[in-house]
Coordinates of C-alpha atoms in Angstrom, one line a residue:
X1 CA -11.4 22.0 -8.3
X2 CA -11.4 25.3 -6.6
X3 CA -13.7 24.1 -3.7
X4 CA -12.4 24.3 -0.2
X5 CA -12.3 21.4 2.1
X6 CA -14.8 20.5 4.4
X7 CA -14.2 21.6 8.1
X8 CA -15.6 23.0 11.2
X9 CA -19.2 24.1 10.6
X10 CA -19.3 23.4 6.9
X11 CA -18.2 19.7 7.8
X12 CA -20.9 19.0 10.3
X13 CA -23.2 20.7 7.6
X14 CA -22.1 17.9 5.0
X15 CA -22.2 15.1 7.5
X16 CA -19.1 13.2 9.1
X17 CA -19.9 10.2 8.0
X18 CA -17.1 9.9 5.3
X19 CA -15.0 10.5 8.1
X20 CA -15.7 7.6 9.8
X21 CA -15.3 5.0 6.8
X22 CA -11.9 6.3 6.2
X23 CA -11.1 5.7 10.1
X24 CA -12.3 2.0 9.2
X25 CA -10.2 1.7 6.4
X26 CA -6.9 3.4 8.3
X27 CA -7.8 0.4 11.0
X28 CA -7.9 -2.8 8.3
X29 CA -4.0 -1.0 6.4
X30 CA -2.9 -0.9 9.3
X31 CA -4.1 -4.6 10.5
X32 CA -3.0 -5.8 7.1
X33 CA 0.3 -4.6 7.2
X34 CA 0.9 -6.1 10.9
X35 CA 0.3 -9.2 8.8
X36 CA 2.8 -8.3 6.8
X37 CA 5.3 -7.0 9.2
X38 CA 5.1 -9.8 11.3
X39 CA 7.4 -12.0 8.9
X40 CA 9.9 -9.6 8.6
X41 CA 10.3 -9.5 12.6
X42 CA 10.1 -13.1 13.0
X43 CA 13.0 -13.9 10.2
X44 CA 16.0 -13.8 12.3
X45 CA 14.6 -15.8 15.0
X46 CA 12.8 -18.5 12.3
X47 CA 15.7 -18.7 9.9
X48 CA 18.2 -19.5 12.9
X49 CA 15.7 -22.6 14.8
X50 CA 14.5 -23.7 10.9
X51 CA 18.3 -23.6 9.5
X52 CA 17.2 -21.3 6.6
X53 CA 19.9 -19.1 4.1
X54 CA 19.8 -15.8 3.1
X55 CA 18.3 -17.3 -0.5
X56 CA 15.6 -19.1 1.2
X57 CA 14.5 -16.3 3.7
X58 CA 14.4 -14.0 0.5
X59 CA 12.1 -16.6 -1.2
X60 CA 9.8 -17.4 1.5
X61 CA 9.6 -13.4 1.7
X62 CA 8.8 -13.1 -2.0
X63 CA 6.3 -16.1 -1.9
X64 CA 3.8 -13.5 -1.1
X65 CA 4.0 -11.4 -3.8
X66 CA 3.9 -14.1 -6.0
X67 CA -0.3 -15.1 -6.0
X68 CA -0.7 -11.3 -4.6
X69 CA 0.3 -9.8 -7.6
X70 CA -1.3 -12.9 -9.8
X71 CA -4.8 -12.1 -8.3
X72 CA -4.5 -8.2 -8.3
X73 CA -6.7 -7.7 -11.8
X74 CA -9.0 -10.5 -10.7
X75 CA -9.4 -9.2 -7.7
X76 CA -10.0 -5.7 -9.0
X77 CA -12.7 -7.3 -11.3
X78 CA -14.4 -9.2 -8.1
X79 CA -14.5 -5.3 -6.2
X80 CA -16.6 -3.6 -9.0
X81 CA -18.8 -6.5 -8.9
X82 CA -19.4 -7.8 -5.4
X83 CA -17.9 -4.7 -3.6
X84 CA -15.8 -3.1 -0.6
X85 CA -18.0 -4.5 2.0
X86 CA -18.2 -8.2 1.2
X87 CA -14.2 -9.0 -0.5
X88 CA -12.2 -7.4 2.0
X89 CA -14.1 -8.8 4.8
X90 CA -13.8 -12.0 3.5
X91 CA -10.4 -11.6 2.3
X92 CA -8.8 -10.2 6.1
X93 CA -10.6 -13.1 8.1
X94 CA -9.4 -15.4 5.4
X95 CA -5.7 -14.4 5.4
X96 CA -5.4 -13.8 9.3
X97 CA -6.7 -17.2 9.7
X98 CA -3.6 -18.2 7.8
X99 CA -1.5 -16.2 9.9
X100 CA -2.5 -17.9 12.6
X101 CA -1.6 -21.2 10.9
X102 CA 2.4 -20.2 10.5
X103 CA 2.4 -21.4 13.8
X104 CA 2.4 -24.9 13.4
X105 CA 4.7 -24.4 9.9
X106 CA 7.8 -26.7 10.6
X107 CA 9.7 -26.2 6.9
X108 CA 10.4 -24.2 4.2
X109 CA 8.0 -25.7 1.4
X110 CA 4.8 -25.3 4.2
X111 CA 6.3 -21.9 5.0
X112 CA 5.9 -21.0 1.1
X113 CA 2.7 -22.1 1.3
X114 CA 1.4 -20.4 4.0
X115 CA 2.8 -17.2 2.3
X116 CA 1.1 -17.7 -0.8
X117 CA -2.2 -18.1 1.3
X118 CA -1.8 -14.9 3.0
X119 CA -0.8 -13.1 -0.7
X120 CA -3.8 -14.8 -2.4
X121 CA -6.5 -13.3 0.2
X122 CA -4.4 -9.8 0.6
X123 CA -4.4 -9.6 -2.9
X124 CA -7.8 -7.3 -2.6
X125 CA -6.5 -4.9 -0.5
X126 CA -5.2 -2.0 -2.2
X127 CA -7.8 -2.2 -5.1
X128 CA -10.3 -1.8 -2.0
X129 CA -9.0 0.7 -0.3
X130 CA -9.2 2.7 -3.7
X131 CA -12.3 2.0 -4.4
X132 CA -13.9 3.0 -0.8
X133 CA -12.1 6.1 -0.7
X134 CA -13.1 7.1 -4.7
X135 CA -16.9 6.1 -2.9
X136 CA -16.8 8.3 -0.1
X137 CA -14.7 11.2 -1.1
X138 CA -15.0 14.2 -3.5
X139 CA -11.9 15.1 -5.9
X140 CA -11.0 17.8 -3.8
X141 CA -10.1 16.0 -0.5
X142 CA -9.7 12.7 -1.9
X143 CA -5.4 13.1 -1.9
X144 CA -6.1 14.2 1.6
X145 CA -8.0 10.9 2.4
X146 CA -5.6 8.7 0.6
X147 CA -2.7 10.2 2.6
X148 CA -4.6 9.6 5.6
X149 CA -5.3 5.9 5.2
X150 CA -2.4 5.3 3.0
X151 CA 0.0 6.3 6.0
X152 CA -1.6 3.4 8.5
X153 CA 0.8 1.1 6.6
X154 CA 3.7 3.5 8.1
X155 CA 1.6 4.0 11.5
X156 CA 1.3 0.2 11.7
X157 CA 5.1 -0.7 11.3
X158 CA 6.2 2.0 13.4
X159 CA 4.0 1.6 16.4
X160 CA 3.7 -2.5 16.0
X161 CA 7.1 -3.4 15.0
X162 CA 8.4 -2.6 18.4
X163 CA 5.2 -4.6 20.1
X164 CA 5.6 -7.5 17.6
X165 CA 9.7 -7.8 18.9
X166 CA 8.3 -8.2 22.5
X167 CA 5.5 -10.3 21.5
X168 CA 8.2 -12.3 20.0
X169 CA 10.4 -12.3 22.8
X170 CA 7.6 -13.5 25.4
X171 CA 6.1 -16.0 23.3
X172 CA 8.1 -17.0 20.3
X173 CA 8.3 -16.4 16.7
X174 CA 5.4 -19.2 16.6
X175 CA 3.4 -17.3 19.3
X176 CA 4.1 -14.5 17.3
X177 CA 1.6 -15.3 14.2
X178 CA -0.7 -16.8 16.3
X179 CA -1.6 -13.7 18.0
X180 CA -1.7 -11.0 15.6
X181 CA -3.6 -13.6 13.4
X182 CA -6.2 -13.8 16.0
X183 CA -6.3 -10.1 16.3
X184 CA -7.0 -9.8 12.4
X185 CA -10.2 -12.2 12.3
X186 CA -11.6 -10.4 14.8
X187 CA -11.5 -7.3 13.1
X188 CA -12.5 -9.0 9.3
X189 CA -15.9 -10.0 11.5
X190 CA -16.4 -6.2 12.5
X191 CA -15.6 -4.3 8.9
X192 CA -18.3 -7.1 7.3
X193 CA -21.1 -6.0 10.3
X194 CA -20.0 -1.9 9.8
X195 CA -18.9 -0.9 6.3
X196 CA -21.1 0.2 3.6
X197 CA -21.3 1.8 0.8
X198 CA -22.4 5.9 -0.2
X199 CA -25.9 4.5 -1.4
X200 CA -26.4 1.5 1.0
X201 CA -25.2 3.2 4.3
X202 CA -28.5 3.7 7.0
X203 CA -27.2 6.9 8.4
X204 CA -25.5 9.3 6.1
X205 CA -27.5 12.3 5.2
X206 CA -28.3 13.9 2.1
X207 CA -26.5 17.0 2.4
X208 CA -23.3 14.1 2.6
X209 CA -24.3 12.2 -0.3
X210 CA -25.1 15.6 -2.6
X211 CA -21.7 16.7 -1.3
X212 CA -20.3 13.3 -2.7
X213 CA -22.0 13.5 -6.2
X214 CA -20.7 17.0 -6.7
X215 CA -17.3 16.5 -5.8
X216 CA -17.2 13.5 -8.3
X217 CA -17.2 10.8 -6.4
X218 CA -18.0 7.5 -7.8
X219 CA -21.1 5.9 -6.6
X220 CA -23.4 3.0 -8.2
X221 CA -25.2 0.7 -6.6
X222 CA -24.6 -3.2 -6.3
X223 CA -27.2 -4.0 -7.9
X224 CA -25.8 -2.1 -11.1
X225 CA -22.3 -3.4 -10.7
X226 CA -23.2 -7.1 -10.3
X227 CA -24.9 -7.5 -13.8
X228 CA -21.6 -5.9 -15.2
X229 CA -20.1 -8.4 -17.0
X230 CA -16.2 -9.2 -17.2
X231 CA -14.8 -7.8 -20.8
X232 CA -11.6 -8.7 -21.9
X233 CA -12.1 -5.4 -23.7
X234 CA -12.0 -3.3 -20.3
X235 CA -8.7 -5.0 -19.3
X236 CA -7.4 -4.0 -22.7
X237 CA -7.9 -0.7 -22.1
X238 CA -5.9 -0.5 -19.2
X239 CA -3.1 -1.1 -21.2
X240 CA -4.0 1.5 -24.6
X241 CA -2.9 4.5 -22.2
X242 CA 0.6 5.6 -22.0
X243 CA 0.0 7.5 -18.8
X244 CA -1.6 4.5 -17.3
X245 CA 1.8 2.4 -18.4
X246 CA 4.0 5.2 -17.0
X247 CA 1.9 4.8 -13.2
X248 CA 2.0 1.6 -13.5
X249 CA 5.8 1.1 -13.9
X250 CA 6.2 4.0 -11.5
X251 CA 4.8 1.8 -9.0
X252 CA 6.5 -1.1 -9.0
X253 CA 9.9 1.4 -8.6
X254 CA 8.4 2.9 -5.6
X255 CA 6.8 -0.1 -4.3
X256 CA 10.9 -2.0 -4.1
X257 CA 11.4 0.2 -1.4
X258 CA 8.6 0.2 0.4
X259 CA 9.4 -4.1 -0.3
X260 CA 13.0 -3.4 1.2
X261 CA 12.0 -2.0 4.8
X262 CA 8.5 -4.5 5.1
X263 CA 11.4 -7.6 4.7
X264 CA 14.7 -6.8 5.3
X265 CA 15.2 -3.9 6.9
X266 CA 14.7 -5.8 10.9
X267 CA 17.4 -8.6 9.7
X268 CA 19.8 -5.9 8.1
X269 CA 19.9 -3.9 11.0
X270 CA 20.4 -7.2 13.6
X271 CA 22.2 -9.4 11.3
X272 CA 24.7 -6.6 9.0
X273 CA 24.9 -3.5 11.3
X274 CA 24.8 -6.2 14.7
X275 CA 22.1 -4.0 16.3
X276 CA 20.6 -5.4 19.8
X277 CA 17.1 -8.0 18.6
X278 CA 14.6 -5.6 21.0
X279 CA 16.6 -2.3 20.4
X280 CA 16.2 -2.6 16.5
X281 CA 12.7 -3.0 16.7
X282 CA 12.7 0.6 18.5
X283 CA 15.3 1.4 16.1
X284 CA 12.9 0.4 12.6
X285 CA 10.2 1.9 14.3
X286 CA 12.1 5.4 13.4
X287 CA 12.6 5.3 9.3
X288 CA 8.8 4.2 8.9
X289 CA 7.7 7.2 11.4
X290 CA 9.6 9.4 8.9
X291 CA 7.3 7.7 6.0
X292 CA 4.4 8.4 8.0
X293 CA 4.8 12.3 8.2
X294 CA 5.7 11.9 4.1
X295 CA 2.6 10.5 3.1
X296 CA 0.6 12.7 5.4
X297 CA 2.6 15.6 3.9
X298 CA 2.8 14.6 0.4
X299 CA -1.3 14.7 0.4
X300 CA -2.5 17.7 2.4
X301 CA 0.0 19.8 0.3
X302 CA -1.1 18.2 -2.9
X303 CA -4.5 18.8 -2.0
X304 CA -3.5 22.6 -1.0
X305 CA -1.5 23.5 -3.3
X306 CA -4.8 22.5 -6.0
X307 CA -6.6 24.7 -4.1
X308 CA -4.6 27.7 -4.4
X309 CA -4.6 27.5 -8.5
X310 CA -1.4 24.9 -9.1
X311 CA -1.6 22.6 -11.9
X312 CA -3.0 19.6 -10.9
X313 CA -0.5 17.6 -13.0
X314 CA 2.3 19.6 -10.8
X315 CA 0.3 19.2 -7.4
X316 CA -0.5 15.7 -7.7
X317 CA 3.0 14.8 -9.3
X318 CA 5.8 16.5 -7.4
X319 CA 5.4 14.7 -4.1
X320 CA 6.0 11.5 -6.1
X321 CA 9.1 13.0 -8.0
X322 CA 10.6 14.5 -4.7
X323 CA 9.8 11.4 -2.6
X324 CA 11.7 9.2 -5.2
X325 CA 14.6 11.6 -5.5
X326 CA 14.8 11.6 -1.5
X327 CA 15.0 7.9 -1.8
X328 CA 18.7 7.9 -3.2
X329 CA 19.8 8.8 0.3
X330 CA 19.7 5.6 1.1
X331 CA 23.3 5.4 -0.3
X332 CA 24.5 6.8 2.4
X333 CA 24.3 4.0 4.8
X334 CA 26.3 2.5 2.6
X335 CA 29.4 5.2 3.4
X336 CA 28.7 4.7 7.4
X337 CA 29.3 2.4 10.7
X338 CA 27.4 5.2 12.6
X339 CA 24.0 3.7 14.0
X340 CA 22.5 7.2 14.1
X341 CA 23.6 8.2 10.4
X342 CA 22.5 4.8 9.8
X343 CA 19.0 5.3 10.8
X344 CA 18.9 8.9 9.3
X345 CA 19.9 8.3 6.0
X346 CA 17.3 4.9 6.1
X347 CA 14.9 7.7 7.5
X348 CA 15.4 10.4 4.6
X349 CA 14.7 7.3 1.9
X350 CA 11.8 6.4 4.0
X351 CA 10.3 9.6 4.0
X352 CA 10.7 10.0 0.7
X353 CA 8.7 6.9 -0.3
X354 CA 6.0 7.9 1.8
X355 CA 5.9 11.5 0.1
X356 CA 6.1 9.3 -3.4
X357 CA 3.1 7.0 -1.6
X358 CA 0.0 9.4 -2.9
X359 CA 0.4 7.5 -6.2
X360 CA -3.3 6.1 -6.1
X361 CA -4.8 9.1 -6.9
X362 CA -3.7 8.3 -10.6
X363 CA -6.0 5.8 -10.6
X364 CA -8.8 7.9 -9.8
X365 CA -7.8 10.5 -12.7
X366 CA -7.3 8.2 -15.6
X367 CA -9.1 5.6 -15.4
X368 CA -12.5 5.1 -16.7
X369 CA -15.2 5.8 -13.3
X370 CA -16.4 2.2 -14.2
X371 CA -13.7 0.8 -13.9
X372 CA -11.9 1.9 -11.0
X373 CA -11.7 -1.9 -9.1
X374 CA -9.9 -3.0 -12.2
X375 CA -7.4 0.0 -13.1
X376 CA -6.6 -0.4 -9.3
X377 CA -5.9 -4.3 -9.7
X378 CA -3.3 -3.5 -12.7
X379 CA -1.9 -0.4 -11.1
X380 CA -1.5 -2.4 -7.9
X381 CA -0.2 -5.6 -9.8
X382 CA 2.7 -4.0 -11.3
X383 CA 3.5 -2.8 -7.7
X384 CA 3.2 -6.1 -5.8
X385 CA 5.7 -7.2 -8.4
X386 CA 8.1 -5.4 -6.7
X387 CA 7.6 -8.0 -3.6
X388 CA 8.3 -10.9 -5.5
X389 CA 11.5 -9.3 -7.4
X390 CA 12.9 -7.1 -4.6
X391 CA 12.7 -9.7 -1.5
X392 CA 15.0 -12.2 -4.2
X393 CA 17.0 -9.9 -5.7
X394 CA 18.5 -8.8 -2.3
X395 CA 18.8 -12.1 -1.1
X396 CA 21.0 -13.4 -3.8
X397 CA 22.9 -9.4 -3.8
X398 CA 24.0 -10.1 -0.4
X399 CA 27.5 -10.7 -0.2
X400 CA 28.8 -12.7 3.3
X401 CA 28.4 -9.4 5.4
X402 CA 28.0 -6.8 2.1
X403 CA 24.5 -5.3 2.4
X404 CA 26.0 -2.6 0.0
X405 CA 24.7 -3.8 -3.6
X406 CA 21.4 -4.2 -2.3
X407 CA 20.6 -0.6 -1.0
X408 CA 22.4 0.2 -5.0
X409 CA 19.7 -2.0 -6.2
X410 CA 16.9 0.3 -4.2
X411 CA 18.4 3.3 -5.4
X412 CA 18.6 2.2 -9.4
X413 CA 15.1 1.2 -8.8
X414 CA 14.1 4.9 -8.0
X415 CA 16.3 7.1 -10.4
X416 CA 14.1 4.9 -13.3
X417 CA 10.7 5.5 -11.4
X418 CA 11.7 9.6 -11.4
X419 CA 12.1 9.0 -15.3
X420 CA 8.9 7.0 -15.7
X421 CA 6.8 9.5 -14.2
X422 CA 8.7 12.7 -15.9
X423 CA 9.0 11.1 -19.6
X424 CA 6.3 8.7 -19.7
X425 CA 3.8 9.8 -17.5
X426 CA 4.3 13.7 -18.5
X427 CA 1.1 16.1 -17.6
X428 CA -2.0 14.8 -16.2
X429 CA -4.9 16.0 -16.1
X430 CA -7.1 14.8 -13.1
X431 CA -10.5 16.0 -14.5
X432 CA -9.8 13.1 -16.7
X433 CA -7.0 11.7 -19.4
X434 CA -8.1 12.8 -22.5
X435 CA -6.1 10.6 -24.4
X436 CA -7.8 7.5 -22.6
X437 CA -9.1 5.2 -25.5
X438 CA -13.3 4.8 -25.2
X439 CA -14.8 1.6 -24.9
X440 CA -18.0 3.2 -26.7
X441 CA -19.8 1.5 -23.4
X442 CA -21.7 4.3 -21.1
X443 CA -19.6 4.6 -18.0

């Protein structure tokens, strides 16, 4: 754990090419969350033509999560056995396809639908994105790399949500889906013809791939993974692990604010602080810049500070502590008519949640190395719980023009994530939790 990272000569020694799958995967978060985002930005518009109320905009924002979190250990199962390469390929053209199709949506029971379409091919995503970057990265710059790709979900809102208000305001909240639906099948097409994996990829060398094994990164070929298989007994052991239980309900407290700003956040600055339609979108962009620079802090310091001798457990866990702590400053707007204290207090929680947002590496740590796919699917279904929960629960908090109990609601969610990961969680080793049960099956 004391090895340096790889740059300048010592990179191009190693090979780059690691480099250039996390630039893929940075592209599809940030694709998928313009999927995502698009909703959110065409709500006000929607709910005003479609005569929608707050209850029913926060269902058709939670319908979603419902199937996504359903089809999180399933499709954590389907990544360690059919891959990166093939399910996320599949699932993006899939679900922007079904973007495309909110066009023609004309109530809310198709609306729903449509939601649960897009949840139910998304639902791979994260699990993916774990499982690549545990492929191509080595312990000791794999926070780094999960900083780096997990911050495209910031990068995307905050440089498309202004470009999605004026697609909306040139073409229509209908125009709207069409479009970046479009954009996403194109891009499914091109990740299926590029990506591959450490041991299948034509041009990485084997000064990149020794660099890999040593570093612990986990690499078997397909052939080994598809005649693994499924064992009720694996899932069980995602649940014999007290830390594992502490991450996972971690994540669903830092995932409801993360839920807040992807659904709410564009109609409670335009509908409760009265905020100009195109100026807010300039205006959002600002909170999920903030996140941006916190997850791209929270991992190169983590990463650093393991270098220089800290304890991993601290390292690795006081990002997430700080980030959720920082996240009770979303209070404040609550105390405030100023636009600019507004979006400062909005921007401290923000950045907090994407210091908080490094939470994946967990995964990595404590879960057994055949079995990543899978402990990402649980860790990432207790968090997508948070989008059906948090989109609902807000909706029916809401008060006439009272936004108030809702940002409370945020900020009760976090003060119980800070106690999760201090009292449940407790010290973690990342060279592997000891107290993990064994499966007696060779990993």
């Amino acid at each position: 754990m004391s090895e340096q990272p790889i740059t300048g000569s010592a990179a191009r020694s190693t090979g780059r090419v690691r480099f250039f799958v996390l630039g893929l995967v940075f592209i599809n978060i940030i694709i998928n969350y313009m999927d995502r985002t698009n909703l959110s930005v065409a709500a006000t518009q929607m709910s005003g033509e479609l005569q929608f109320t707050p209850l029913q905009m926060g269902l058709i924002f939670s319908a979603f999560g419902w199937i996504y979190a359903a089809l999180q250990i399933p499709g954590g199962f389907l990544i360690d056995r059919l891959g990166s390469r093939l399910v996320y390929g599949v699932g993006l053209f899939i679900w922007s396809l079904i973007t495309a199709l909110h066009a023609i949506a004309n109530s809310f029971g198709s609306l729903v639908g449509l939601r649960l379409g897009v949840g139910a091919f998304e639902a791979p995503v994260m699990p993916s994105n774990n499982r690549v970057i545990s492929s191509w990265f080595p312990e000791q710059e794999r926070a780094t790399a999960i900083g780096i790709y997990s911050s495209a979900q910031f990068v995307g809102m905050a440089l498309m949500t202004p470009v999605l208000f004026h697609v909306q305001d040139l073409f229509g909240w209908r125009g709207l889906f069409l479009i970046t639906g479009v954009v996403g099948m194109i891009w499914g097409v091109l990740w299926y013809c590029v990506y591959r994996d450490p041991l299948d990829h034509k041009t990485v060398s084997k000064a990149e791939l020794d660099h890999l094994r040593k570093g612990g990164a986990v690499m078997e070929s397909r052939e080994n993974a598809a005649k693994r298989p499924f064992s009720w007994q694996d899932l069980g052991l995602m649940f014999k692990s007290r830390k594992l239980i502490g991450i996972y309900f971690g994540q669903f407290t830092i995932s409801a604010t993360f839920w807040f700003f992807l659904t709410w956040f564009p109609t409670y600055l335009v509908q409760y602080r009265h905020m100009d339609f195109i100026k807010s979108g300039y205006v959002a962009s600002v909170p999920y810049l903030a996140a941006f620079v916190g997850v791209l802090l929270a991992g190169f310091v983590s990463d650093r500070l393991i270098r220089r001798g800290v304890s991993t457990s601290f390292a690795r866990k006081a990002p997430v502590i700080l980030g959720m702590a920082l996240t009770l400053f979303i209070l404040g707007a609550n105390y405030t008519d100023d636009p600019t204290l507004i979006i400062l207090f909005m921007s401290i929680a923000f950045f907090g949640n994407g210091l908080a947002t490094i939470t994946w590496v967990f995964v990595t740590a404590l879960a057994p190395r055949h079995l990543i796919g899978l402990a990402g699917g649980v860790f990432n279904f207790t968090g997508a719980l948070s989008s059906i929960v948090v989109p609902i629960a807000i909706g029916a908090l809401i008060d006439g023009h009272n936004f108030a109990p809702a940002l409370g609601f945020i900020a009760v969610l976090a003060c119980l994530g800070i106690g999760s990961y201090l009292f449940v969680v407790g010290k973690i080793d990342l060279d592997g939790d000891k107290t993990m049960p064994s499966t007696g099956r060779k990993a």
